[in-house]
Amino acid sequence: DGAAEVAILSGSDELKAVFFSGEPWLIHCILRTELATAKEEPERALHAVVRAALPALSSELRVGLLDCGKKLPSGKTTLQRFKLDSSLVPTIALAANGRPPRQVTGEMLGKHGSSANLFPTPRQQTAALVALVAEQIKPKIVTLSKTAQLNTHCLRRRLCAIVLSESTPLKSEPSRALQRVLREYRMVSFVMVNTARYDFSLARRLPDVEGAAPGAPRLLAVRSVSVDKDKMSISAKAHRELFTLESLRQFLSSHVEETLEMTPLRRAPQLAWRSSSKGTDGASGGASTSKATEAKRSGGRSKPEHGMAASQRGGASRAKVASGRRHAASSTASASDARDAETRRRRQMAEEEEEYIRGMFDEAGDEGDLGDEEEGESVLDFDEEEDELLRAHDEVEFDALDAENEDDEDEHARVGISVDGLMEDV
């Protein structure tokens, strides 16, 4: 589906489209003198490798020539703003799916079949560049297994969409619809929760959808707005129609345009493992209680015993007590083993679920490549200077959730949620 278009970037509107639209852009830095001569034939200003790769690059991608040394309205250059190293020639960066631009380096290309040197020969690196770009512009959906991931991949983003499903991967029709909207709404951060395995705190508040099959996937739109340095307002709205492409498009378009009537949340949503052992434990406890009660009743009705029969019964009673103690010790060890087994099972299921999702959406990538975010990685705040160009950025500053190893409860306590009203029905 190749031949990416090449454009010369100069005005504020063009730069907003590059940095804030979520569409895939390969930013190619050139000198001011080169920019002037590139107006007639923009492709001639590209590095030989980029030029050779153009026919094989996805038509979803656009290549932009930019004077990265020119000052933005903020007073910083593009090189300074996005921490680009101009000593790497060519200086190119990739922006896609609402993430800040990341510079393409030789190490990244090395993971796609080339050496660690940046473009040693055009022929050697062209295929690697095509593979790297193709992987990094894919829309991503993240499978969640804990609240910290929910914070990182959803609540820290201005626009988020949470897919709730009792099974993963999704069935054919919902899967195709979801893959389409992932590409069409790249500024929305999509995440998924398996509600059969995890308890999502807002799931029980979702209204029923008329005509929906039991267990059909649901979609929840979430918007986060910063109200202070470490406080934010979170609101949500449930998709109330069948999980079809057209209804999803209409819903997400309103979400992006911020015309949805969202319900403010009193607390940040939480995610927890749905334990399957509570019912078993409760039944066991109930049985033990019944046995103890019955034993007490039997003891209350017994009469004094004399002679050999009483002695034998007393010995039998003591033997039962000793046996009970040994059984209790064995039960304690068994409970510990059961907890360890449950922990291992949860870890394995989470890993399997992640593999399912990666396979369905071709999400798997090399760790450390463009767009990969660690759980506690800080998100670039484009608004910090509030200049005319950069104030349109849609990432929410949420530094309170950057600590990588905080417990979910501790993280929640550090984040002030400032909202009005109660959330009765999202």
Short mmCIF file of C-alpha atoms in Angstrom, two decimals:
data_model
loop_
_atom_site.label_atom_id
_atom_site.label_comp_id
_atom_site.label_asym_id
_atom_site.label_seq_id
_atom_site.Cartn_x
_atom_site.Cartn_y
_atom_site.Cartn_z
CA ASP A 1 0.00 0.00 0.00
CA GLY A 2 3.11 2.16 -0.42
CA ALA A 3 4.41 5.40 -1.51
CA ALA A 4 4.37 7.78 1.38
CA GLU A 5 3.84 11.44 0.54
CA VAL A 6 6.52 14.04 1.21
CA ALA A 7 5.63 17.53 2.46
CA ILE A 8 7.57 20.62 3.49
CA LEU A 9 6.56 21.71 6.99
CA SER A 10 6.67 25.34 8.03
CA GLY A 11 3.45 26.84 9.39
CA SER A 12 1.88 26.36 12.81
CA ASP A 13 -1.11 24.48 11.40
CA GLU A 14 1.16 21.98 9.68
CA LEU A 15 3.19 21.43 12.83
CA LYS A 16 0.03 20.91 14.87
CA ALA A 17 -1.03 18.23 12.41
CA VAL A 18 2.33 16.52 12.81
CA PHE A 19 2.61 16.67 16.58
CA PHE A 20 -1.00 16.53 17.75
CA SER A 21 -3.20 14.74 15.20
CA GLY A 22 -2.05 11.23 16.09
CA GLU A 23 -1.46 10.46 12.42
CA PRO A 24 1.85 8.77 11.51
CA TRP A 25 4.59 11.19 10.48
CA LEU A 26 8.27 10.64 9.75
CA ILE A 27 9.97 13.97 10.51
CA HIS A 28 13.14 14.52 8.48
CA CYS A 29 15.27 17.42 9.74
CA ILE A 30 17.12 19.44 7.11
CA LEU A 31 18.98 22.75 7.03
CA ARG A 32 17.29 26.02 6.14
CA THR A 33 19.32 26.26 2.94
CA GLU A 34 18.24 22.75 1.95
CA LEU A 35 14.62 23.60 2.69
CA ALA A 36 14.72 26.49 0.24
CA THR A 37 15.97 24.30 -2.59
CA ALA A 38 13.56 21.46 -1.80
CA LYS A 39 10.39 23.30 -2.79
CA GLU A 40 10.47 22.08 -6.37
CA GLU A 41 11.39 18.45 -5.61
CA PRO A 42 10.97 17.66 -1.90
CA GLU A 43 12.14 14.07 -2.33
CA ARG A 44 15.60 15.20 -3.42
CA ALA A 45 16.20 16.66 0.06
CA LEU A 46 15.69 13.28 1.72
CA HIS A 47 18.54 11.04 2.80
CA ALA A 48 19.22 8.31 0.25
CA VAL A 49 17.86 5.60 2.54
CA VAL A 50 14.61 7.44 3.22
CA ARG A 51 14.22 8.20 -0.48
CA ALA A 52 14.81 4.56 -1.39
CA ALA A 53 12.30 3.43 1.24
CA LEU A 54 9.47 5.71 0.07
CA PRO A 55 7.83 3.24 -2.36
CA ALA A 56 7.70 0.55 0.33
CA LEU A 57 6.45 2.75 3.18
CA SER A 58 2.78 2.61 4.08
CA SER A 59 0.51 5.17 2.49
CA GLU A 60 -0.75 5.86 6.03
CA LEU A 61 2.61 7.50 6.72
CA ARG A 62 3.58 11.00 5.63
CA VAL A 63 7.14 12.29 5.50
CA GLY A 64 7.72 15.88 6.56
CA LEU A 65 10.79 18.01 5.81
CA LEU A 66 11.39 20.43 8.68
CA ASP A 67 13.97 23.00 9.67
CA CYS A 68 14.42 21.57 13.15
CA GLY A 69 16.77 24.38 14.14
CA LYS A 70 14.12 27.06 13.68
CA LYS A 71 12.61 28.44 16.87
CA LEU A 72 9.04 27.64 17.76
CA PRO A 73 6.77 30.25 19.40
CA SER A 74 7.90 28.85 22.74
CA GLY A 75 11.45 30.01 22.02
CA LYS A 76 12.76 26.46 21.72
CA THR A 77 13.74 24.69 18.53
CA THR A 78 12.26 21.36 17.50
CA LEU A 79 15.59 19.77 18.36
CA GLN A 80 15.42 21.17 21.88
CA ARG A 81 11.71 20.54 22.35
CA PHE A 82 11.88 16.85 21.55
CA LYS A 83 15.48 16.23 22.64
CA LEU A 84 16.69 15.27 19.16
CA ASP A 85 20.41 14.68 18.67
CA SER A 86 21.46 16.63 15.57
CA SER A 87 24.83 14.85 15.51
CA LEU A 88 23.03 11.76 14.21
CA VAL A 89 22.80 12.22 10.45
CA PRO A 90 20.20 12.01 9.12
CA THR A 91 18.18 13.40 12.02
CA ILE A 92 14.78 11.76 11.72
CA ALA A 93 11.99 11.11 14.22
CA LEU A 94 8.75 9.18 14.13
CA ALA A 95 5.47 10.43 15.62
CA ALA A 96 2.35 8.24 15.66
CA ASN A 97 -0.73 7.36 17.69
CA GLY A 98 -0.63 10.47 19.89
CA ARG A 99 2.84 9.81 21.26
CA PRO A 100 5.66 12.38 21.27
CA PRO A 101 8.18 12.16 18.43
CA ARG A 102 11.04 9.73 19.05
CA GLN A 103 14.33 9.87 17.21
CA VAL A 104 15.27 6.95 14.97
CA THR A 105 18.67 5.57 15.91
CA GLY A 106 20.98 2.90 14.60
CA GLU A 107 20.24 0.71 17.61
CA MET A 108 16.55 0.69 16.75
CA LEU A 109 17.23 -0.20 13.15
CA GLY A 110 19.61 -2.91 14.34
CA LYS A 111 16.64 -4.77 15.80
CA HIS A 112 15.16 -4.99 12.32
CA GLY A 113 18.05 -6.69 10.57
CA SER A 114 20.75 -4.06 10.12
CA SER A 115 23.91 -3.03 11.95
CA ALA A 116 23.96 -0.54 14.82
CA ASN A 117 25.50 2.17 12.63
CA LEU A 118 23.00 4.69 11.34
CA PHE A 119 22.70 4.15 7.58
CA PRO A 120 26.18 2.77 6.77
CA THR A 121 24.97 2.03 3.23
CA PRO A 122 21.57 2.89 1.72
CA ARG A 123 20.88 -0.65 0.53
CA GLN A 124 21.64 -2.17 3.92
CA GLN A 125 19.36 0.13 5.87
CA THR A 126 16.38 0.67 3.57
CA ALA A 127 14.66 -2.60 4.49
CA ALA A 128 15.33 -2.00 8.18
CA LEU A 129 13.78 1.48 8.02
CA VAL A 130 10.69 0.16 6.26
CA ALA A 131 10.27 -2.59 8.87
CA LEU A 132 10.78 -0.19 11.78
CA VAL A 133 8.27 2.35 10.49
CA ALA A 134 5.69 -0.33 9.67
CA GLU A 135 5.88 -1.71 13.19
CA GLN A 136 5.80 1.61 15.00
CA ILE A 137 2.86 3.20 13.19
CA LYS A 138 0.56 0.28 14.04
CA PRO A 139 -2.22 1.40 16.38
CA LYS A 140 -1.81 -0.16 19.79
CA ILE A 141 -4.23 -1.60 22.32
CA VAL A 142 -2.91 -2.46 25.78
CA THR A 143 -4.26 -5.33 27.86
CA LEU A 144 -4.61 -4.26 31.49
CA SER A 145 -4.03 -6.46 34.53
CA LYS A 146 -3.60 -3.91 37.35
CA THR A 147 -4.53 -0.37 38.34
CA ALA A 148 -1.03 0.98 37.70
CA GLN A 149 -1.38 0.05 34.02
CA LEU A 150 -4.82 1.66 33.91
CA ASN A 151 -3.27 4.87 35.25
CA THR A 152 -0.36 4.81 32.81
CA HIS A 153 -2.15 3.88 29.60
CA CYS A 154 -5.57 5.46 30.17
CA LEU A 155 -6.01 7.95 33.01
CA ARG A 156 -2.82 9.82 32.13
CA ARG A 157 -4.18 10.38 28.60
CA ARG A 158 -6.68 13.05 27.79
CA LEU A 159 -8.80 10.70 25.68
CA CYS A 160 -9.10 7.00 26.45
CA ALA A 161 -11.42 4.16 25.43
CA ILE A 162 -11.73 1.04 27.60
CA VAL A 163 -12.90 -2.17 25.93
CA LEU A 164 -14.56 -4.55 28.41
CA SER A 165 -14.91 -8.15 27.31
CA GLU A 166 -15.48 -11.49 29.02
CA SER A 167 -13.22 -13.21 26.50
CA THR A 168 -10.04 -12.41 24.63
CA PRO A 169 -9.42 -12.32 21.78
CA LEU A 170 -12.67 -10.78 20.59
CA LYS A 171 -14.87 -12.63 18.17
CA SER A 172 -14.61 -11.89 14.45
CA GLU A 173 -17.08 -9.04 13.95
CA PRO A 174 -16.22 -7.05 17.11
CA SER A 175 -12.53 -7.65 16.42
CA ARG A 176 -12.76 -6.24 12.89
CA ALA A 177 -14.74 -3.23 14.10
CA LEU A 178 -12.20 -2.54 16.83
CA GLN A 179 -9.24 -2.78 14.45
CA ARG A 180 -10.89 -0.23 12.15
CA VAL A 181 -11.52 2.35 14.85
CA LEU A 182 -8.00 1.88 16.24
CA ARG A 183 -6.67 3.25 12.96
CA GLU A 184 -9.32 5.92 12.55
CA TYR A 185 -9.03 7.41 16.06
CA ARG A 186 -5.31 7.40 16.78
CA MET A 187 -5.49 10.19 19.36
CA VAL A 188 -7.58 7.94 21.60
CA SER A 189 -5.63 5.58 23.85
CA PHE A 190 -7.31 2.16 23.65
CA VAL A 191 -7.02 -0.37 26.48
CA MET A 192 -8.73 -3.70 27.15
CA VAL A 193 -9.92 -5.45 30.32
CA ASN A 194 -10.90 -9.12 30.51
CA THR A 195 -13.86 -8.86 32.88
CA ALA A 196 -13.96 -12.63 33.39
CA ARG A 197 -10.58 -12.43 35.11
CA TYR A 198 -10.45 -8.89 36.44
CA ASP A 199 -12.90 -6.78 38.41
CA PHE A 200 -13.16 -3.28 36.91
CA SER A 201 -14.74 -0.90 39.40
CA LEU A 202 -17.01 0.82 36.85
CA ALA A 203 -18.27 -2.35 35.16
CA ARG A 204 -21.22 -2.82 37.53
CA ARG A 205 -22.44 0.71 36.77
CA LEU A 206 -22.70 0.24 33.02
CA PRO A 207 -26.26 0.40 31.68
CA ASP A 208 -27.68 -2.56 29.78
CA VAL A 209 -27.64 -2.49 25.99
CA GLU A 210 -30.89 -3.53 24.33
CA GLY A 211 -30.41 -6.46 21.97
CA ALA A 212 -26.85 -7.21 23.06
CA ALA A 213 -25.90 -10.85 23.54
CA PRO A 214 -24.78 -11.94 27.01
CA GLY A 215 -21.08 -11.27 27.42
CA ALA A 216 -20.90 -8.94 24.41
CA PRO A 217 -17.99 -6.45 24.53
CA ARG A 218 -18.63 -2.96 25.88
CA LEU A 219 -16.84 0.35 25.36
CA LEU A 220 -16.30 3.08 27.94
CA ALA A 221 -14.99 6.54 27.01
CA VAL A 222 -12.83 8.29 29.60
CA ARG A 223 -11.63 11.90 29.54
CA SER A 224 -9.00 13.27 31.93
CA VAL A 225 -8.43 17.00 32.36
CA SER A 226 -5.68 18.52 34.47
CA VAL A 227 -7.01 21.02 37.00
CA ASP A 228 -3.79 21.54 38.94
CA LYS A 229 -0.20 20.34 38.89
CA ASP A 230 -1.03 17.05 40.58
CA LYS A 231 -4.82 17.01 40.38
CA MET A 232 -7.13 16.08 37.59
CA SER A 233 -10.78 15.65 36.74
CA ILE A 234 -11.89 12.30 35.34
CA SER A 235 -15.20 11.73 33.59
CA ALA A 236 -16.68 8.76 31.74
CA LYS A 237 -19.43 7.80 29.33
CA ALA A 238 -20.60 4.31 28.36
CA HIS A 239 -21.33 3.31 24.78
CA ARG A 240 -25.02 2.36 24.93
CA GLU A 241 -25.47 0.67 21.54
CA LEU A 242 -24.43 -2.59 19.94
CA PHE A 243 -20.70 -3.08 19.36
CA THR A 244 -20.81 -2.33 15.62
CA LEU A 245 -18.47 -0.29 13.44
CA GLU A 246 -20.91 2.52 12.71
CA SER A 247 -22.08 2.94 16.30
CA LEU A 248 -18.47 2.90 17.52
CA ARG A 249 -17.50 5.52 14.95
CA GLN A 250 -20.30 7.83 15.99
CA PHE A 251 -19.48 7.40 19.67
CA LEU A 252 -15.72 7.90 19.27
CA SER A 253 -16.17 10.90 16.98
CA SER A 254 -18.15 12.61 19.72
CA HIS A 255 -15.46 11.57 22.20
CA VAL A 256 -12.68 13.16 20.12
CA GLU A 257 -14.75 16.28 19.46
CA GLU A 258 -15.52 16.42 23.20
CA THR A 259 -19.26 16.66 22.61
CA LEU A 260 -20.12 13.58 24.70
CA GLU A 261 -22.01 14.36 27.89
CA MET A 262 -19.58 12.78 30.33
CA THR A 263 -20.32 11.86 33.94
CA PRO A 264 -17.72 13.04 36.47
CA LEU A 265 -16.22 10.35 38.68
CA ARG A 266 -15.77 10.72 42.42
CA ARG A 267 -12.88 8.27 42.47
CA ALA A 268 -10.33 7.07 39.95
CA PRO A 269 -11.34 3.67 38.51
CA GLN A 270 -9.64 0.60 39.97
CA LEU A 271 -8.72 -2.82 38.59
CA ALA A 272 -8.36 -5.98 40.69
CA TRP A 273 -7.98 -9.70 40.12
CA ARG A 274 -11.32 -11.52 40.27
CA SER A 275 -10.52 -14.27 42.80
CA SER A 276 -12.18 -17.64 42.22
CA SER A 277 -11.36 -19.00 45.67
CA LYS A 278 -13.64 -16.86 47.81
CA GLY A 279 -16.65 -19.11 47.40
CA THR A 280 -14.61 -22.22 48.21
CA ASP A 281 -13.16 -20.60 51.30
CA GLY A 282 -16.60 -19.51 52.43
CA ALA A 283 -18.03 -23.01 52.00
CA SER A 284 -15.13 -24.54 53.90
CA GLY A 285 -15.55 -22.06 56.70
CA GLY A 286 -19.27 -22.75 56.84
CA ALA A 287 -18.69 -26.50 57.05
CA SER A 288 -16.18 -26.08 59.87
CA THR A 289 -18.60 -23.90 61.77
CA SER A 290 -21.38 -26.47 61.35
CA LYS A 291 -19.16 -29.27 62.60
CA ALA A 292 -18.08 -27.26 65.62
CA THR A 293 -21.68 -26.43 66.45
CA GLU A 294 -22.69 -30.09 66.16
CA ALA A 295 -19.81 -31.18 68.37
CA LYS A 296 -20.81 -28.66 70.99
CA ARG A 297 -24.38 -29.92 70.93
CA SER A 298 -23.24 -33.52 71.30
CA GLY A 299 -21.02 -32.56 74.21
CA GLY A 300 -23.92 -30.81 75.91
CA ARG A 301 -26.08 -33.97 75.75
CA SER A 302 -23.45 -36.46 76.93
CA LYS A 303 -23.73 -38.04 80.39
CA PRO A 304 -20.90 -38.89 82.83
CA GLU A 305 -19.13 -42.13 81.94
CA HIS A 306 -17.59 -44.60 84.41
CA GLY A 307 -15.16 -47.46 84.28
CA MET A 308 -13.33 -48.87 81.30
CA ALA A 309 -15.80 -47.58 78.72
CA ALA A 310 -15.32 -44.00 79.89
CA SER A 311 -11.53 -44.37 79.80
CA GLN A 312 -11.62 -45.75 76.27
CA ARG A 313 -13.87 -42.97 75.09
CA GLY A 314 -11.65 -40.39 76.76
CA GLY A 315 -8.60 -41.80 74.98
CA ALA A 316 -10.46 -41.77 71.69
CA SER A 317 -11.43 -38.16 72.30
CA ARG A 318 -7.82 -37.16 72.95
CA ALA A 319 -6.75 -38.99 69.80
CA LYS A 320 -9.34 -37.04 67.81
CA VAL A 321 -8.03 -33.76 69.23
CA ALA A 322 -4.46 -34.68 68.30
CA SER A 323 -5.61 -35.74 64.86
CA GLY A 324 -7.49 -32.47 64.48
CA ARG A 325 -4.37 -30.48 65.33
CA ARG A 326 -2.34 -32.40 62.77
CA HIS A 327 -5.09 -31.82 60.22
CA ALA A 328 -5.13 -28.09 61.01
CA ALA A 329 -1.35 -27.87 60.51
CA SER A 330 -1.70 -29.76 57.25
CA SER A 331 -4.53 -27.44 56.18
CA THR A 332 -2.35 -24.39 56.88
CA ALA A 333 0.43 -25.79 54.70
CA SER A 334 -2.10 -26.69 52.01
CA ALA A 335 -3.53 -23.16 52.09
CA SER A 336 -0.04 -21.71 51.63
CA ASP A 337 0.60 -24.05 48.70
CA ALA A 338 -2.77 -23.10 47.22
CA ARG A 339 -1.93 -19.40 47.43
CA ASP A 340 1.39 -19.99 45.69
CA ALA A 341 -0.32 -22.03 43.00
CA GLU A 342 -2.95 -19.32 42.54
CA THR A 343 -0.23 -16.68 42.16
CA ARG A 344 1.53 -18.76 39.51
CA ARG A 345 -1.75 -19.40 37.72
CA ARG A 346 -2.60 -15.69 37.67
CA ARG A 347 0.81 -14.81 36.27
CA GLN A 348 0.54 -17.45 33.56
CA MET A 349 -3.00 -16.39 32.60
CA ALA A 350 -1.95 -12.74 32.38
CA GLU A 351 0.98 -13.67 30.14
CA GLU A 352 -1.24 -15.81 27.92
CA GLU A 353 -3.82 -13.04 27.69
CA GLU A 354 -1.15 -10.54 26.67
CA GLU A 355 0.03 -12.91 23.94
CA TYR A 356 -3.55 -13.31 22.65
CA ILE A 357 -4.01 -9.55 22.37
CA ARG A 358 -0.63 -9.04 20.74
CA GLY A 359 -1.44 -11.68 18.19
CA MET A 360 -4.86 -10.23 17.41
CA PHE A 361 -3.64 -6.70 16.83
CA ASP A 362 -0.04 -7.44 15.77
CA GLU A 363 1.07 -5.36 18.71
CA ALA A 364 4.28 -7.14 19.65
CA GLY A 365 7.42 -5.04 19.25
CA ASP A 366 10.98 -4.84 20.45
CA GLU A 367 11.38 -3.39 23.89
CA GLY A 368 12.95 0.03 23.77
CA ASP A 369 11.75 0.91 20.26
CA LEU A 370 9.77 3.99 19.39
CA GLY A 371 6.53 4.41 21.27
CA ASP A 372 7.25 1.73 23.86
CA GLU A 373 6.39 3.08 27.30
CA GLU A 374 7.40 1.58 30.58
CA GLU A 375 4.79 1.51 33.31
CA GLY A 376 6.26 4.45 35.20
CA GLU A 377 7.60 6.38 32.23
CA SER A 378 6.79 10.06 32.28
CA VAL A 379 4.71 11.41 29.42
CA LEU A 380 5.93 14.50 27.65
CA ASP A 381 3.87 17.53 28.58
CA PHE A 382 3.61 19.71 25.49
CA ASP A 383 1.63 22.41 27.32
CA GLU A 384 4.19 23.50 29.86
CA GLU A 385 5.08 26.70 28.02
CA GLU A 386 1.52 27.53 26.92
CA ASP A 387 2.64 29.04 23.64
CA GLU A 388 0.32 29.43 20.69
CA LEU A 389 1.60 26.36 18.89
CA LEU A 390 1.99 23.86 21.69
CA ARG A 391 -1.06 24.57 23.83
CA ALA A 392 -3.14 22.30 21.60
CA HIS A 393 -1.43 19.20 22.92
CA ASP A 394 -3.81 16.66 24.37
CA GLU A 395 -1.60 14.80 26.86
CA VAL A 396 -2.48 15.36 30.51
CA GLU A 397 0.32 16.12 32.94
CA PHE A 398 -0.03 13.52 35.65
CA ASP A 399 3.28 13.32 37.46
CA ALA A 400 1.70 11.82 40.57
CA LEU A 401 1.44 8.48 38.78
CA ASP A 402 4.99 8.32 37.44
CA ALA A 403 6.41 6.24 40.33
CA GLU A 404 7.00 2.82 38.84
CA ASN A 405 6.76 0.66 41.92
CA GLU A 406 3.99 2.36 43.92
CA ASP A 407 1.13 0.22 45.21
CA ASP A 408 -2.22 0.92 43.62
CA GLU A 409 -3.68 2.28 46.86
CA ASP A 410 -0.68 4.52 47.47
CA GLU A 411 -0.90 5.88 43.94
CA HIS A 412 -4.58 6.58 44.35
CA ALA A 413 -3.96 8.44 47.60
CA ARG A 414 -1.41 10.70 45.92
CA VAL A 415 -3.77 11.78 43.14
CA GLY A 416 -6.35 14.40 43.96
CA ILE A 417 -9.54 13.87 42.00
CA SER A 418 -11.41 17.13 41.67
CA VAL A 419 -14.90 16.59 40.29
CA ASP A 420 -18.46 17.73 40.85
CA GLY A 421 -21.43 15.44 41.41
CA LEU A 422 -21.82 11.68 41.79
CA MET A 423 -21.43 8.98 39.23
CA GLU A 424 -24.63 6.96 39.20
CA ASP A 425 -24.77 5.73 35.62
CA VAL A 426 -21.90 6.14 33.20
#
